[in-house]
mmCIF file of C-alpha atoms and ligand atoms in Angstrom:
data_model
loop_
_atom_site.group_PDB
_atom_site.id
_atom_site.type_symbol
_atom_site.label_atom_id
_atom_site.label_comp_id
_atom_site.label_asym_id
_atom_site.label_seq_id
_atom_site.Cartn_x
_atom_site.Cartn_y
_atom_site.Cartn_z
ATOM 1 C CA MET A 430 -95.971 -130.993 114.399
ATOM 2 C CA ARG A 431 -92.658 -130.724 116.184
ATOM 3 C CA ILE A 432 -91.314 -127.765 118.167
ATOM 4 C CA ASP A 433 -87.779 -127.694 119.570
ATOM 5 C CA ILE A 434 -86.980 -125.021 122.124
ATOM 6 C CA VAL A 435 -83.250 -124.353 122.389
ATOM 7 C CA THR A 436 -82.302 -122.637 125.627
ATOM 8 C CA LEU A 437 -79.616 -122.239 128.275
ATOM 9 C CA PHE A 438 -82.362 -122.538 130.889
ATOM 10 C CA PRO A 439 -84.385 -125.690 130.157
ATOM 11 C CA ARG A 440 -86.169 -125.578 133.479
ATOM 12 C CA MET A 441 -87.690 -122.234 132.543
ATOM 13 C CA VAL A 442 -89.689 -123.945 129.821
ATOM 14 C CA GLU A 443 -90.162 -127.523 130.990
ATOM 15 C CA GLY A 444 -92.843 -126.779 133.577
ATOM 16 C CA PRO A 445 -95.308 -124.918 131.359
ATOM 17 C CA ILE A 446 -95.148 -127.402 128.483
ATOM 18 C CA ALA A 447 -95.861 -130.319 130.828
ATOM 19 C CA GLU A 448 -99.048 -128.766 132.230
ATOM 20 C CA SER A 449 -102.614 -128.268 131.179
ATOM 21 C CA ILE A 450 -103.541 -128.281 127.500
ATOM 22 C CA LEU A 451 -99.971 -128.396 126.184
ATOM 23 C CA GLY A 452 -99.103 -131.273 128.497
ATOM 24 C CA ARG A 453 -102.164 -133.209 127.412
ATOM 25 C CA ALA A 454 -101.471 -132.559 123.732
ATOM 26 C CA ARG A 455 -97.970 -133.935 124.165
ATOM 27 C CA GLU A 456 -99.193 -137.004 125.999
ATOM 28 C CA ARG A 457 -101.699 -137.651 123.252
ATOM 29 C CA GLY A 458 -99.005 -137.332 120.599
ATOM 30 C CA LEU A 459 -100.665 -134.337 118.926
ATOM 31 C CA ILE A 460 -97.490 -132.317 119.222
ATOM 32 C CA ASP A 461 -93.872 -133.188 119.833
ATOM 33 C CA ILE A 462 -92.246 -130.474 121.967
ATOM 34 C CA ARG A 463 -88.604 -130.952 122.898
ATOM 35 C CA VAL A 464 -86.518 -128.828 125.187
ATOM 36 C CA VAL A 465 -82.895 -128.702 124.112
ATOM 37 C CA ASN A 466 -80.163 -127.587 126.486
ATOM 38 C CA LEU A 467 -77.874 -125.265 124.546
ATOM 39 C CA ARG A 468 -75.031 -126.042 126.927
ATOM 40 C CA GLU A 469 -74.853 -129.565 125.533
ATOM 41 C CA TYR A 470 -73.724 -128.066 122.252
ATOM 42 C CA ALA A 471 -71.110 -125.810 123.816
ATOM 43 C CA GLU A 472 -67.490 -126.860 123.569
ATOM 44 C CA GLY A 473 -64.845 -127.249 126.222
ATOM 45 C CA ARG A 474 -64.709 -128.493 129.735
ATOM 46 C CA HIS A 475 -66.908 -125.690 130.978
ATOM 47 C CA ARG A 476 -69.300 -125.719 128.054
ATOM 48 C CA VAL A 477 -69.357 -121.951 127.859
ATOM 49 C CA ALA A 478 -72.153 -120.639 125.640
ATOM 50 C CA ASP A 479 -71.684 -116.887 126.044
ATOM 51 C CA ASP A 480 -68.788 -114.460 125.907
ATOM 52 C CA TYR A 481 -67.846 -110.782 126.211
ATOM 53 C CA GLN A 482 -68.781 -108.638 123.265
ATOM 54 C CA PHE A 483 -66.198 -107.221 120.891
ATOM 55 C CA GLY A 484 -65.882 -103.486 121.162
ATOM 56 C CA GLY A 485 -66.613 -103.459 124.837
ATOM 57 C CA GLY A 486 -69.804 -102.700 126.639
ATOM 58 C CA GLY A 487 -71.506 -104.616 129.379
ATOM 59 C CA GLY A 488 -73.358 -107.850 129.005
ATOM 60 C CA MET A 489 -72.550 -111.250 127.685
ATOM 61 C CA VAL A 490 -73.480 -112.318 124.178
ATOM 62 C CA LEU A 491 -74.485 -115.829 123.138
ATOM 63 C CA LYS A 492 -71.741 -117.400 121.055
ATOM 64 C CA PRO A 493 -72.617 -118.564 117.551
ATOM 65 C CA GLU A 494 -71.020 -122.043 117.634
ATOM 66 C CA PRO A 495 -73.349 -123.755 120.125
ATOM 67 C CA LEU A 496 -76.436 -122.374 118.389
ATOM 68 C CA PHE A 497 -75.221 -123.460 114.951
ATOM 69 C CA ALA A 498 -74.288 -126.889 116.319
ATOM 70 C CA ALA A 499 -77.662 -127.322 118.015
ATOM 71 C CA VAL A 500 -79.575 -126.389 114.878
ATOM 72 C CA GLU A 501 -77.425 -128.665 112.742
ATOM 73 C CA ALA A 502 -78.214 -131.558 115.063
ATOM 74 C CA LEU A 503 -81.941 -130.825 115.211
ATOM 75 C CA ARG A 504 -82.667 -129.729 111.671
ATOM 76 C CA THR A 505 -85.051 -131.663 109.464
ATOM 77 C CA PRO A 506 -85.750 -130.807 105.803
ATOM 78 C CA ARG A 507 -88.870 -128.813 106.629
ATOM 79 C CA ALA A 508 -87.588 -127.029 109.735
ATOM 80 C CA ARG A 509 -87.934 -123.290 110.215
ATOM 81 C CA VAL A 510 -85.483 -121.672 112.631
ATOM 82 C CA VAL A 511 -87.000 -118.818 114.620
ATOM 83 C CA LEU A 512 -84.921 -116.578 116.868
ATOM 84 C CA LEU A 513 -86.888 -114.935 119.683
ATOM 85 C CA ASP A 514 -85.620 -111.395 119.913
ATOM 86 C CA PRO A 515 -87.168 -108.032 120.786
ATOM 87 C CA ARG A 516 -86.025 -106.771 117.373
ATOM 88 C CA GLY A 517 -88.027 -109.407 115.515
ATOM 89 C CA ARG A 518 -91.350 -108.947 113.747
ATOM 90 C CA ARG A 519 -94.105 -108.505 116.266
ATOM 91 C CA PHE A 520 -95.998 -111.720 117.033
ATOM 92 C CA THR A 521 -99.704 -111.762 116.143
ATOM 93 C CA GLN A 522 -102.426 -114.358 115.679
ATOM 94 C CA GLU A 523 -101.655 -114.220 111.966
ATOM 95 C CA ILE A 524 -98.016 -115.166 112.597
ATOM 96 C CA ALA A 525 -99.211 -117.930 114.940
ATOM 97 C CA ARG A 526 -101.232 -119.342 112.044
ATOM 98 C CA GLU A 527 -98.291 -118.972 109.691
ATOM 99 C CA LEU A 528 -95.900 -120.782 112.048
ATOM 100 C CA GLY A 529 -98.598 -123.366 112.781
ATOM 101 C CA ALA A 530 -98.412 -124.435 109.145
ATOM 102 C CA VAL A 531 -94.728 -125.340 109.513
ATOM 103 C CA ALA A 532 -94.040 -129.010 110.277
ATOM 104 C CA HIS A 533 -90.995 -128.358 112.446
ATOM 105 C CA LEU A 534 -90.123 -125.206 114.356
ATOM 106 C CA ILE A 535 -86.768 -124.691 116.022
ATOM 107 C CA LEU A 536 -87.163 -121.841 118.499
ATOM 108 C CA LEU A 537 -83.944 -120.224 119.683
ATOM 109 C CA ALA A 538 -84.253 -118.445 123.005
ATOM 110 C CA GLY A 539 -81.742 -115.607 123.101
ATOM 111 C CA ARG A 540 -80.573 -113.865 126.242
ATOM 112 C CA TYR A 541 -81.415 -110.221 126.714
ATOM 113 C CA GLU A 542 -77.846 -108.960 126.417
ATOM 114 C CA GLY A 543 -77.743 -110.308 122.932
ATOM 115 C CA VAL A 544 -76.949 -113.047 120.486
ATOM 116 C CA ASP A 545 -74.024 -112.983 118.082
ATOM 117 C CA GLU A 546 -75.251 -111.275 114.917
ATOM 118 C CA ARG A 547 -74.188 -114.196 112.717
ATOM 119 C CA VAL A 548 -77.049 -116.202 114.197
ATOM 120 C CA SER A 549 -79.450 -113.643 112.819
ATOM 121 C CA THR A 550 -77.587 -113.375 109.509
ATOM 122 C CA ALA A 551 -76.999 -117.012 108.691
ATOM 123 C CA LEU A 552 -78.939 -119.315 111.014
ATOM 124 C CA ALA A 553 -82.381 -117.909 111.759
ATOM 125 C CA ASP A 554 -85.009 -117.969 109.015
ATOM 126 C CA ASP A 555 -87.177 -115.658 111.029
ATOM 127 C CA GLU A 556 -87.010 -113.395 114.088
ATOM 128 C CA VAL A 557 -90.017 -112.872 116.300
ATOM 129 C CA SER A 558 -90.700 -110.493 119.173
ATOM 130 C CA ILE A 559 -93.709 -110.980 121.426
ATOM 131 C CA GLY A 560 -94.074 -107.269 122.072
ATOM 132 C CA ASP A 561 -92.340 -103.955 122.560
ATOM 133 C CA TYR A 562 -90.773 -104.659 125.911
ATOM 134 C CA VAL A 563 -87.577 -106.403 126.909
ATOM 135 C CA LEU A 564 -87.552 -109.641 128.872
ATOM 136 C CA THR A 565 -84.576 -111.368 130.442
ATOM 137 C CA GLY A 566 -84.468 -113.896 127.646
ATOM 138 C CA GLY A 567 -86.327 -115.649 124.862
ATOM 139 C CA GLU A 568 -87.640 -118.495 127.042
ATOM 140 C CA LEU A 569 -90.991 -116.918 127.887
ATOM 141 C CA PRO A 570 -91.422 -115.676 124.300
ATOM 142 C CA ALA A 571 -90.680 -119.210 123.029
ATOM 143 C CA LEU A 572 -93.390 -120.511 125.340
ATOM 144 C CA VAL A 573 -95.811 -117.858 124.129
ATOM 145 C CA VAL A 574 -95.195 -118.847 120.516
ATOM 146 C CA THR A 575 -95.429 -122.561 121.360
ATOM 147 C CA ASP A 576 -98.707 -122.122 123.194
ATOM 148 C CA ALA A 577 -100.300 -119.942 120.514
ATOM 149 C CA VAL A 578 -99.249 -122.344 117.749
ATOM 150 C CA ALA A 579 -100.103 -125.568 119.597
ATOM 151 C CA ARG A 580 -103.676 -124.590 120.365
ATOM 152 C CA LEU A 581 -104.364 -124.225 116.632
ATOM 153 C CA ILE A 582 -103.520 -127.877 115.973
ATOM 154 C CA PRO A 583 -106.723 -129.847 115.428
ATOM 155 C CA GLY A 584 -107.634 -131.831 118.523
ATOM 156 C CA VAL A 585 -105.487 -129.862 120.960
ATOM 157 C CA LEU A 586 -108.410 -127.834 122.240
ATOM 158 C CA GLY A 587 -111.262 -129.963 123.507
ATOM 159 C CA ASP A 588 -113.957 -128.193 121.553
ATOM 160 C CA ALA A 589 -113.133 -128.251 117.853
ATOM 161 C CA ALA A 590 -114.837 -124.894 117.331
ATOM 162 C CA ALA A 591 -113.097 -123.149 120.185
ATOM 163 C CA ALA A 592 -110.095 -121.732 118.364
ATOM 164 C CA GLY A 593 -112.303 -120.343 115.614
ATOM 165 C CA GLN A 594 -114.296 -118.269 118.094
ATOM 166 C CA ASP A 595 -111.647 -116.468 120.039
ATOM 167 C CA SER A 596 -110.403 -112.981 120.010
ATOM 168 C CA PHE A 597 -108.475 -112.238 116.816
ATOM 169 C CA ALA A 598 -109.646 -115.418 115.075
ATOM 170 C CA ARG A 599 -111.667 -113.146 112.798
ATOM 171 C CA GLY A 600 -109.709 -110.019 113.556
ATOM 172 C CA LEU A 601 -112.099 -108.923 116.324
ATOM 173 C CA LEU A 602 -112.025 -109.118 120.102
ATOM 174 C CA GLU A 603 -114.319 -111.610 121.733
ATOM 175 C CA GLY A 604 -117.459 -110.419 123.496
ATOM 176 C CA PRO A 605 -118.415 -111.125 127.125
ATOM 177 C CA GLN A 606 -119.003 -114.653 128.387
ATOM 178 C CA TYR A 607 -120.911 -115.859 131.429
ATOM 179 C CA THR A 608 -121.382 -119.013 133.440
ATOM 180 C CA ARG A 609 -123.452 -119.818 136.522
ATOM 181 C CA PRO A 610 -124.749 -118.285 138.724
ATOM 182 C CA GLU A 611 -127.313 -116.238 136.799
ATOM 183 C CA GLU A 612 -126.925 -113.471 139.348
ATOM 184 C CA PHE A 613 -123.704 -112.615 141.170
ATOM 185 C CA HIS A 614 -123.177 -109.597 143.419
ATOM 186 C CA GLY A 615 -126.228 -108.010 141.851
ATOM 187 C CA MET A 616 -124.966 -108.501 138.292
ATOM 188 C CA ARG A 617 -127.279 -110.497 136.084
ATOM 189 C CA VAL A 618 -126.435 -112.567 133.046
ATOM 190 C CA PRO A 619 -128.013 -110.860 129.995
ATOM 191 C CA ASP A 620 -131.501 -112.284 129.381
ATOM 192 C CA VAL A 621 -130.771 -113.095 125.760
ATOM 193 C CA LEU A 622 -128.184 -115.707 126.789
ATOM 194 C CA LEU A 623 -130.818 -117.500 128.846
ATOM 195 C CA SER A 624 -133.437 -117.279 126.119
ATOM 196 C CA GLY A 625 -132.504 -120.437 124.229
ATOM 197 C CA ASP A 626 -132.956 -118.515 120.966
ATOM 198 C CA HIS A 627 -129.732 -119.390 119.179
ATOM 199 C CA GLN A 628 -130.160 -116.966 116.341
ATOM 200 C CA MET A 629 -130.685 -114.076 118.750
ATOM 201 C CA ILE A 630 -127.747 -115.219 120.827
ATOM 202 C CA ALA A 631 -125.495 -115.305 117.768
ATOM 203 C CA ARG A 632 -126.584 -111.791 116.812
ATOM 204 C CA TRP A 633 -126.035 -110.481 120.317
ATOM 205 C CA ARG A 634 -122.602 -112.027 120.486
ATOM 206 C CA ARG A 635 -121.588 -110.553 117.194
ATOM 207 C CA ALA A 636 -122.755 -107.093 118.278
ATOM 208 C CA GLN A 637 -120.938 -107.411 121.598
ATOM 209 C CA ALA A 638 -117.724 -108.515 119.908
ATOM 210 C CA LEU A 639 -117.923 -105.559 117.554
ATOM 211 C CA TRP A 640 -118.715 -103.192 120.410
ATOM 212 C CA ARG A 641 -115.813 -104.392 122.502
ATOM 213 C CA THR A 642 -113.490 -104.066 119.533
ATOM 214 C CA TRP A 643 -114.857 -100.591 118.778
ATOM 215 C CA GLN A 644 -114.313 -99.562 122.399
ATOM 216 C CA ARG A 645 -110.915 -101.086 123.058
ATOM 217 C CA ARG A 646 -109.181 -101.725 119.742
ATOM 218 C CA PRO A 647 -110.774 -99.586 117.032
ATOM 219 C CA ASP A 648 -107.622 -100.098 114.959
ATOM 220 C CA LEU A 649 -108.668 -103.729 114.434
ATOM 221 C CA LEU A 650 -111.861 -102.638 112.687
ATOM 222 C CA GLU A 651 -109.810 -101.140 109.888
ATOM 223 C CA THR A 652 -108.555 -104.548 108.807
ATOM 224 C CA ALA A 653 -111.289 -106.927 110.049
ATOM 225 C CA GLU A 654 -113.446 -108.528 107.387
ATOM 226 C CA LEU A 655 -116.941 -107.380 108.258
ATOM 227 C CA THR A 656 -120.212 -108.561 106.797
ATOM 228 C CA PRO A 657 -122.604 -105.848 105.577
ATOM 229 C CA ALA A 658 -124.671 -106.292 108.768
ATOM 230 C CA GLU A 659 -121.563 -105.821 110.862
ATOM 231 C CA GLN A 660 -120.574 -102.738 108.919
ATOM 232 C CA LYS A 661 -124.027 -101.324 109.644
ATOM 233 C CA LEU A 662 -123.540 -101.932 113.357
ATOM 234 C CA VAL A 663 -120.199 -100.168 113.347
ATOM 235 C CA GLU A 664 -121.861 -97.239 111.543
ATOM 236 C CA GLU A 665 -124.358 -97.065 114.398
ATOM 237 C CA PHE A 666 -121.573 -97.058 116.965
ATOM 238 C CA ARG A 667 -119.999 -94.187 115.058
ATOM 239 C CA ARG A 668 -123.251 -92.295 115.344
ATOM 240 C CA GLY A 669 -123.189 -92.722 119.113
ATOM 241 C CA LYS A 670 -125.449 -95.738 119.552
ATOM 242 C CA GLY A 671 -124.456 -98.512 121.951
ATOM 243 C CA PRO A 672 -124.725 -102.225 121.247
ATOM 244 C CA ASP A 673 -127.895 -102.578 123.311
ATOM 245 C CA GLU A 674 -129.803 -100.242 121.025
ATOM 246 C CA SER A 675 -128.300 -101.565 117.843
ATOM 247 C CA TRP A 676 -128.007 -105.310 117.889
ATOM 248 C CA MET A 677 -131.728 -106.145 117.893
ATOM 249 C CA ARG A 678 -132.165 -104.282 114.633
ATOM 250 C CA SER A 679 -129.200 -105.847 112.908
ATOM 251 C CA ALA A 680 -130.125 -108.578 110.485
HETATM 252 N N1 LIG B 1329 -86.208 -111.522 124.346
HETATM 253 C C1 LIG B 1329 -86.253 -110.499 125.221
HETATM 254 N N2 LIG B 1329 -87.358 -109.771 125.062
HETATM 255 C C2 LIG B 1329 -88.059 -110.354 124.039
HETATM 256 C C3 LIG B 1329 -89.282 -110.051 123.391
HETATM 257 N N3 LIG B 1329 -90.047 -109.022 123.742
HETATM 258 N N4 LIG B 1329 -89.674 -110.857 122.386
HETATM 259 C C4 LIG B 1329 -88.910 -111.894 122.009
HETATM 260 N N5 LIG B 1329 -87.752 -112.215 122.578
HETATM 261 C C5 LIG B 1329 -87.325 -111.449 123.582
#
């Protein structure tokens, strides 16, 4: 998979993609992430990429020509052009999966003052927002999308099962996790996790994930695909029972 990030501020994105899991995935050739300096596609001696907006009003707007030229140079037959913009569709794990199925993503980082509308009309196939707040530009959103998509590529995460377990993978939040020591500041790791009984552990985890989702994001339970046993647990939560009373009884 290839991801191109087109930006006026390459250094804003170069650090994060060179580090940690993304950096390793690139080194291992699992993903090809390129940072493209928009200024290189701007014309003139000063390579100006933004301009005042027609009609007045403060703030510079990204000009269409450099963005169109950059995409023309980068495009491959299977490329999808995604503009990062607070007006886009809100990014979710589902959209991460959808974009992860695309062989080549071209991510256009806008600036917060705006991008010429013709980019949205005639260049971008898709517009994505990472949430209902406004950032100074699309660089951090492009990194968020890149990270969320890259970790779904087989082999990028060390443990093959890891991405299937996390929050949202099944439409639920993840339950609590513990590592050593068994006791820390008077807080003990739940006995069941030390029991070695894998079936019990799986049941406990499922109940905890459901409980956490019920507590923090009940809206997710409306769309999550629950097994009959899980539905029964949620029914118990509705009747006021906590996960500690319920999970042992769940089949
Ligand atoms: N650019 C500025 N804010 C943004 C947001 N929330 N999502 C995507 N792009 C943005």
